[in-house]
Coordinates of C-alpha atoms and ligand atoms in Angstrom, one line a residue:
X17 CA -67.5 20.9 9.6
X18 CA -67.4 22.0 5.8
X19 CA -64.3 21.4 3.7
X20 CA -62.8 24.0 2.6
X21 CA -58.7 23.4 2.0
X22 CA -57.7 20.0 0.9
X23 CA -54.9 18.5 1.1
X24 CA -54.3 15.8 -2.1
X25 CA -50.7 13.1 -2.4
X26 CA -49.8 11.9 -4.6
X27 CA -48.9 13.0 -8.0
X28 CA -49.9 9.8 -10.5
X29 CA -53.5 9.5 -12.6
X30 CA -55.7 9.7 -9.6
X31 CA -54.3 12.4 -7.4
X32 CA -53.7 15.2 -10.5
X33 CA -57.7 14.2 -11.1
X34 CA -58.8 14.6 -7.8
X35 CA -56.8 17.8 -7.2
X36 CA -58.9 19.2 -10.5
X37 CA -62.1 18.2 -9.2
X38 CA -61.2 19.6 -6.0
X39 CA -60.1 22.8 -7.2
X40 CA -62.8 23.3 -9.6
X41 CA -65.5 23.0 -6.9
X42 CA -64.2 26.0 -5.3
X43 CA -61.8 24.0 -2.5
X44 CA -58.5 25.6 -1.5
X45 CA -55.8 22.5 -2.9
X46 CA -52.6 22.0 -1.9
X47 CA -50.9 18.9 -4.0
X48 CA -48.2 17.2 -2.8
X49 CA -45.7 14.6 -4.5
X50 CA -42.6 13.0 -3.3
X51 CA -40.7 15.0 -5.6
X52 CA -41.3 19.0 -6.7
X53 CA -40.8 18.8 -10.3
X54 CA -43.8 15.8 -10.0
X55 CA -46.4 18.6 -7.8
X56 CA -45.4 21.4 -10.4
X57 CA -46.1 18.6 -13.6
X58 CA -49.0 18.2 -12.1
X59 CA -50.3 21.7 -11.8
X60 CA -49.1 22.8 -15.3
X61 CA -51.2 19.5 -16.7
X62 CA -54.6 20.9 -14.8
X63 CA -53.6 24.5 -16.8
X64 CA -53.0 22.8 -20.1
X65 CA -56.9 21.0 -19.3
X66 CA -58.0 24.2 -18.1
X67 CA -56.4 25.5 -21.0
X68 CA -58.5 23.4 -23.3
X69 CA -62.0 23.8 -21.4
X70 CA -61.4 27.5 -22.4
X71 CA -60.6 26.7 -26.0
X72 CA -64.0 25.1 -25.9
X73 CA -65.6 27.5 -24.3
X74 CA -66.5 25.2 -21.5
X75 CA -64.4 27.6 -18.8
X76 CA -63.8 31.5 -19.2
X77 CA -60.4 32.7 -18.7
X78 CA -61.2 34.3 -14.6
X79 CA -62.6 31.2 -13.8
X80 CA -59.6 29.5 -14.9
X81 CA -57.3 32.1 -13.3
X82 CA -59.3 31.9 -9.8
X83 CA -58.9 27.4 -10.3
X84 CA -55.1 27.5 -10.4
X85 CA -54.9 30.2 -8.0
X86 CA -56.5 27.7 -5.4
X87 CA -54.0 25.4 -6.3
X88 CA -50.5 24.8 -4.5
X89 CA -47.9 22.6 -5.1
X90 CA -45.2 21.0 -2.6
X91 CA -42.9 18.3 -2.0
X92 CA -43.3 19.0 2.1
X93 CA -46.1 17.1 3.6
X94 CA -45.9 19.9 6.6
X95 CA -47.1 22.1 3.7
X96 CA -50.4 19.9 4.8
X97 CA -51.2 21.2 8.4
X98 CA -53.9 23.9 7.5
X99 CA -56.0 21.2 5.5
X100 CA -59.5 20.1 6.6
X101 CA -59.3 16.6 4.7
X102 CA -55.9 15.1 3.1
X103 CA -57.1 12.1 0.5
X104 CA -53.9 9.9 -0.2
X105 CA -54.1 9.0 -3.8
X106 CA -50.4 7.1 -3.7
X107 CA -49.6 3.7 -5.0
X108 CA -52.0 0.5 -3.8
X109 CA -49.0 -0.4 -1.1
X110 CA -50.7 -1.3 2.6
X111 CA -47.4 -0.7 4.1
X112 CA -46.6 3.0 2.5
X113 CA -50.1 3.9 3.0
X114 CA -50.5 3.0 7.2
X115 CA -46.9 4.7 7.1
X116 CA -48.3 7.8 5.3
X117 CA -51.1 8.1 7.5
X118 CA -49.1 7.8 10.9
X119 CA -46.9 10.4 10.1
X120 CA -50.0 12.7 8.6
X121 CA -51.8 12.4 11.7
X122 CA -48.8 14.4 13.6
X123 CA -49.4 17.0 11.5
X124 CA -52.7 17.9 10.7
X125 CA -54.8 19.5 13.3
X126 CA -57.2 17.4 15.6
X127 CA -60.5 18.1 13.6
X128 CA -59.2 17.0 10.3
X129 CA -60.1 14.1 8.2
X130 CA -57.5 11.3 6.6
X131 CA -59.0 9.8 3.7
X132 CA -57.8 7.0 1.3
X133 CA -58.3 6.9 -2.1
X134 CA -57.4 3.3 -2.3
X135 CA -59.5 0.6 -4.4
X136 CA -59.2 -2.6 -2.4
X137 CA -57.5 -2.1 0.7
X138 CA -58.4 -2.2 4.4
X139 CA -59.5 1.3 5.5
X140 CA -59.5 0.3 9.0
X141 CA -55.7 -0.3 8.9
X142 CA -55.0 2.9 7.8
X143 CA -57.6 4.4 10.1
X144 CA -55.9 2.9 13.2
X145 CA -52.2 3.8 12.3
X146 CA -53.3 6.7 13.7
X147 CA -54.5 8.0 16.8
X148 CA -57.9 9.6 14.7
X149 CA -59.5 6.1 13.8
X150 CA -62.6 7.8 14.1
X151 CA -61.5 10.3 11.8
X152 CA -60.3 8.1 9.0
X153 CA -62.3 6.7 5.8
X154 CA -62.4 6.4 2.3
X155 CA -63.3 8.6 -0.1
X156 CA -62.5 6.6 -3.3
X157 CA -62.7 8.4 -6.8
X158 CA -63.4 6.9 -10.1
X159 CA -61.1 7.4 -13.3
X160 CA -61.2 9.8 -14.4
X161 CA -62.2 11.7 -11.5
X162 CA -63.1 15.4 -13.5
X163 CA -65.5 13.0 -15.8
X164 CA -67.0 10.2 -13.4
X165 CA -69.3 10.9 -10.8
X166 CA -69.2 8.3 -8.5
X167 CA -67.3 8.6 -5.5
X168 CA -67.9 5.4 -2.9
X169 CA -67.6 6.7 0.6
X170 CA -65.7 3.9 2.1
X171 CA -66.8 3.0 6.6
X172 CA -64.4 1.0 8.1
X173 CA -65.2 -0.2 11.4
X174 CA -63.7 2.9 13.6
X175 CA -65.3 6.2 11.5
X176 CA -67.7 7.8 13.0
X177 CA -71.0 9.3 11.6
X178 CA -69.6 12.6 11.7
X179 CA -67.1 12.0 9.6
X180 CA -69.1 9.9 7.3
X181 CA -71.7 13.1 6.7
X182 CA -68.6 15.3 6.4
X183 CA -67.0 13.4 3.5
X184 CA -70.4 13.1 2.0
X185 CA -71.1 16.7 2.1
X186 CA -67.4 16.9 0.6
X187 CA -68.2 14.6 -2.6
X188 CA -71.9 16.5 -3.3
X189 CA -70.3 19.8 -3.3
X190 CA -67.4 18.3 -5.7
X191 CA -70.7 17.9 -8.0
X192 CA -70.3 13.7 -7.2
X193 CA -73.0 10.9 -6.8
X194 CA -71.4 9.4 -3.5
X195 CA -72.9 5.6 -2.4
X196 CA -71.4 4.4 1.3
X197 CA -69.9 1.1 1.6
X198 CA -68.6 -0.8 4.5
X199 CA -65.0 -1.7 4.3
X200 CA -64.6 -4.8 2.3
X201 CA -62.0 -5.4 -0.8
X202 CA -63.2 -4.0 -3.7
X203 CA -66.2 -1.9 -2.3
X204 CA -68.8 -1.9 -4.5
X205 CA -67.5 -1.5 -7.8
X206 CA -64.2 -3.0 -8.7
X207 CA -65.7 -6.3 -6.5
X208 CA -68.1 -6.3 -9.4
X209 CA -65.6 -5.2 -12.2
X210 CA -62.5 -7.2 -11.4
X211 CA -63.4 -10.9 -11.7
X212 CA -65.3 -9.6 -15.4
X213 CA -61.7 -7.8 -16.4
X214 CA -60.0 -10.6 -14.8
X215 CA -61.9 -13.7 -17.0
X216 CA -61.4 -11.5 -20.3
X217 CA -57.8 -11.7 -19.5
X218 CA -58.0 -15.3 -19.2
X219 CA -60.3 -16.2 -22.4
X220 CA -57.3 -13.8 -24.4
X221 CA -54.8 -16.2 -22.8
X222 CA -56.5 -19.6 -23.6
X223 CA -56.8 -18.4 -27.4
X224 CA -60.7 -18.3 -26.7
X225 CA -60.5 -14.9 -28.6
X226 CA -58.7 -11.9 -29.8
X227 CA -58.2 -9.0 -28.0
X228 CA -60.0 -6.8 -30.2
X229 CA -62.5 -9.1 -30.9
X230 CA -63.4 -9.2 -27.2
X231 CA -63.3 -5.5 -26.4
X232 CA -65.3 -5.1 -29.3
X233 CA -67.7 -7.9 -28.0
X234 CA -68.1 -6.1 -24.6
X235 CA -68.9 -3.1 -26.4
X236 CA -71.4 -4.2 -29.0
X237 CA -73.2 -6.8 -26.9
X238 CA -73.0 -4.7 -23.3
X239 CA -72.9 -1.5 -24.7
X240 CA -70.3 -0.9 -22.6
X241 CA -68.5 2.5 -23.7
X242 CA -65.1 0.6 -23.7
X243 CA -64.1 -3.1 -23.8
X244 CA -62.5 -5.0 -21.0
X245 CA -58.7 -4.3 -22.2
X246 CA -59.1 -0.5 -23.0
X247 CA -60.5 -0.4 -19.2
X248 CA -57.6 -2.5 -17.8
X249 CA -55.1 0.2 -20.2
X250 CA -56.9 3.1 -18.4
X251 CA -56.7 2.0 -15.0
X252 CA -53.0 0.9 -15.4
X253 CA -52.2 -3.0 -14.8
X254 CA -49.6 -2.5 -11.9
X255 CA -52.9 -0.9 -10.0
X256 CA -55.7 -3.6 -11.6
X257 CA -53.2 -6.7 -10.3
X258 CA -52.9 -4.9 -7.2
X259 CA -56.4 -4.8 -6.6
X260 CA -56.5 -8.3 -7.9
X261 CA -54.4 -9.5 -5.1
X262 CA -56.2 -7.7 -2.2
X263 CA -59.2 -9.0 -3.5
X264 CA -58.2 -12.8 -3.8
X265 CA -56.4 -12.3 -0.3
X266 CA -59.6 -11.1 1.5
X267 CA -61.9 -13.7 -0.3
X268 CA -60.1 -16.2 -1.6
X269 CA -62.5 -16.3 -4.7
X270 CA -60.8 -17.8 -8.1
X271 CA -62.4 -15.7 -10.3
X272 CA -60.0 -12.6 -8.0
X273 CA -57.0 -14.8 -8.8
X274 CA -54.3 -13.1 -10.9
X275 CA -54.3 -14.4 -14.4
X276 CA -51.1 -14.9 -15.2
X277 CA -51.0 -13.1 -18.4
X278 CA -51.7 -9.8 -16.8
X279 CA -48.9 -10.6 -14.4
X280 CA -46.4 -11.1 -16.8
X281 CA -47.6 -7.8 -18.3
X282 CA -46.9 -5.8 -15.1
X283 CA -43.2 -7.3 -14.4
X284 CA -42.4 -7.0 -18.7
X285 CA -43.0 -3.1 -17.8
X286 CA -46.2 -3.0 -19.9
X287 CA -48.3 -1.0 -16.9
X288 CA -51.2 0.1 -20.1
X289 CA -51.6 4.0 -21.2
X290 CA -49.2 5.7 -18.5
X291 CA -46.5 3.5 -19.7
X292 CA -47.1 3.8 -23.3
X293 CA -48.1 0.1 -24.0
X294 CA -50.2 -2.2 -22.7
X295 CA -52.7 -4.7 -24.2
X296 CA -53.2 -2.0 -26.1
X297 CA -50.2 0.6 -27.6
X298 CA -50.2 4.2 -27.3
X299 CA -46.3 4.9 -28.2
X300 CA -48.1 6.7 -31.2
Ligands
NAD418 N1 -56.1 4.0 -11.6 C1 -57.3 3.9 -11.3 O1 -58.2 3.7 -12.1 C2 -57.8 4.1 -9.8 C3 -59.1 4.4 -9.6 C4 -59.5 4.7 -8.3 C5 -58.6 4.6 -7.2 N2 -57.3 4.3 -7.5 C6 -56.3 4.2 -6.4 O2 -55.6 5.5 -6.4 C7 -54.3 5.3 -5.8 C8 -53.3 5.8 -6.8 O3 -53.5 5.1 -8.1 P1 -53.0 5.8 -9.5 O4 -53.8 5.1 -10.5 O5 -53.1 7.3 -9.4 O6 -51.5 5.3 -9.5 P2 -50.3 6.0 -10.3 O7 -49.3 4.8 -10.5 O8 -50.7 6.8 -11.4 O9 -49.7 7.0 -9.1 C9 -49.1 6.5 -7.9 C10 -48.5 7.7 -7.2 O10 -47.9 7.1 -6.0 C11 -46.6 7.6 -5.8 N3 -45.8 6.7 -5.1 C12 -45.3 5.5 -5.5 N4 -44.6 4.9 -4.5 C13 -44.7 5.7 -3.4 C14 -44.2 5.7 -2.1 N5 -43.5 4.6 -1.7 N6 -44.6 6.7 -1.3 C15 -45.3 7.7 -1.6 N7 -45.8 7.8 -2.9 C16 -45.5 6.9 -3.8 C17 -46.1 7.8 -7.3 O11 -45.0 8.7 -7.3 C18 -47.4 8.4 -7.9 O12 -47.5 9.8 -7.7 C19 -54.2 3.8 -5.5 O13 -54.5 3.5 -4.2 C20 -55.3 3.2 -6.5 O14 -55.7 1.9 -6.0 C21 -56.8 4.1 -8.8

């Protein structure tokens, strides 16, 4: 089966960038958030980008016309029966997501997939809230989705290979690099990437050095294109101690437990670039 309407929740830094890949690639997208005002924010964002790529003359103006007129917005997740695929893309919660995807499977049709966008969680959870377990996987984006092209196609124990090819064929034809991983906290990547950003935090918190100095090291001695707390900033702290957690739940591994620092962070409010402030400030 090829994908051709997709259905995309959530209405925060992942689902808005998903919906734009989505919709770029020629896919049908209908957006939904909790709240209307959120799914219509969300569509007038991708016109101010679209917007832009024109100004550059990345985009012409029919192609950017034909992109938003792919594009619907609701607050009703009935809105969401017609899709092939839904991809969740709603806060790192185990409990709203197998919720979400219980009451999703009564009302997509029987050949659509459920997909999770989530970054650490058990798939297979999700997968058998419904009565589709074989129908349920990951497709997890990187951020920002329109500029990364990785996309790690996420097996729990219950998909089948159908399903697997389906989403794969979905991510090439979104012009993505997907890589399958069996369903384990943190996949590939953030396994990898969150006990680095983790230990940064803790060498700012012993005094070992400055912030700067260490995103700076990162960069100049990795040549990594940002440092550890300009990474943590993008991905939003709420999401990176999140992730944390599941990851030091599954395994158990120190180097996944929490430092408190970035805890602290998360309950003083300071959530990194959506918020304004994080390690790093962006009131300005
Ligand atoms: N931020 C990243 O770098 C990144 C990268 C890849 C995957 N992810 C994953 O994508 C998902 C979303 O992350 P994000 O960074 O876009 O978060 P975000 O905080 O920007 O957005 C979260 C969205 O969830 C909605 N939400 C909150 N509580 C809800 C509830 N109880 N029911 C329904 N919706 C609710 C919010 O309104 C918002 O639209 C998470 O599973 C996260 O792990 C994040």
């Amino acid at each position: 089966m090829a994908i051709q309407r997709v259905g995309i929740i959530g209405s925060g830094i992942m689902g808005s960038g998903i919906a734009e890949v989505a919709a770029r690639t020629g896919h049908e997208v209908v957006l939904r958030s909790r709240k209307r005002e959120s799914a219509d924010d969300m569509v007038a964002k991708l016109a101010k980008s679209l917007g832009k790529q024109v100004e550059k003359g990345r985009l012409d103006e029919a192609e950017r016309d034909a992109v938003l007129g792919r594009v619907t917005a609701t607050d009703d997740l009935g809105a969401l029966a017609g899709c092939d695929l839904v991809i969740e893309s709603v806060v790192e919660d185990l409990e709203v997501k197998k919720a979400l995807f219980a009451e999703l499977d009564g009302i997509v049709g029987a050949d659509a997939i459920l997909a999770t966008n989530t970054s650490t969680l058990p798939v297979v959870e999700m997968a058998v809230a419904t009565g589709r377990p074989d129908k349920v996987c990951g497709v997890h984006f990187f951020n920002p989705a329109p500029a990364m092209s990785l996309v790690e196609l996420v097996r729990p124990l219950t998909a089948s290979d159908e399903t697997m090819a389906t989403v794969r064929a979905f991510a090439e034809t979104c012009g993505k690099k997907p890589v399958e991983v069996q369903d384990r906290a943190g996949f590939i990547v953030n396994a990898l990437l969150f006990p680095y950003l983790n230990n940064a935090v803790r060498l700012l918190e012993n005094g070992t050095a400055s912030r700067d100095d260490i995103d700076e090291a990162m960069k100049g001695g990795c040549n990594f294109p940002m440092g550890p707390f300009a990474l943590l900033d993008l991905v939003g702290l709420d999401t990176s101690l999140a992730i944390l957690d599941a990851l030091y739940e599954e395994f158990r591994d120190p180097n996944y437990a929490a430092v408190p620092l970035l805890r602290r962070m998360v309950s003083a409010g300071r959530l990194g670039r959506k918020s304004g402030s994080g390690f790093h400030d962006y009131s300005r």
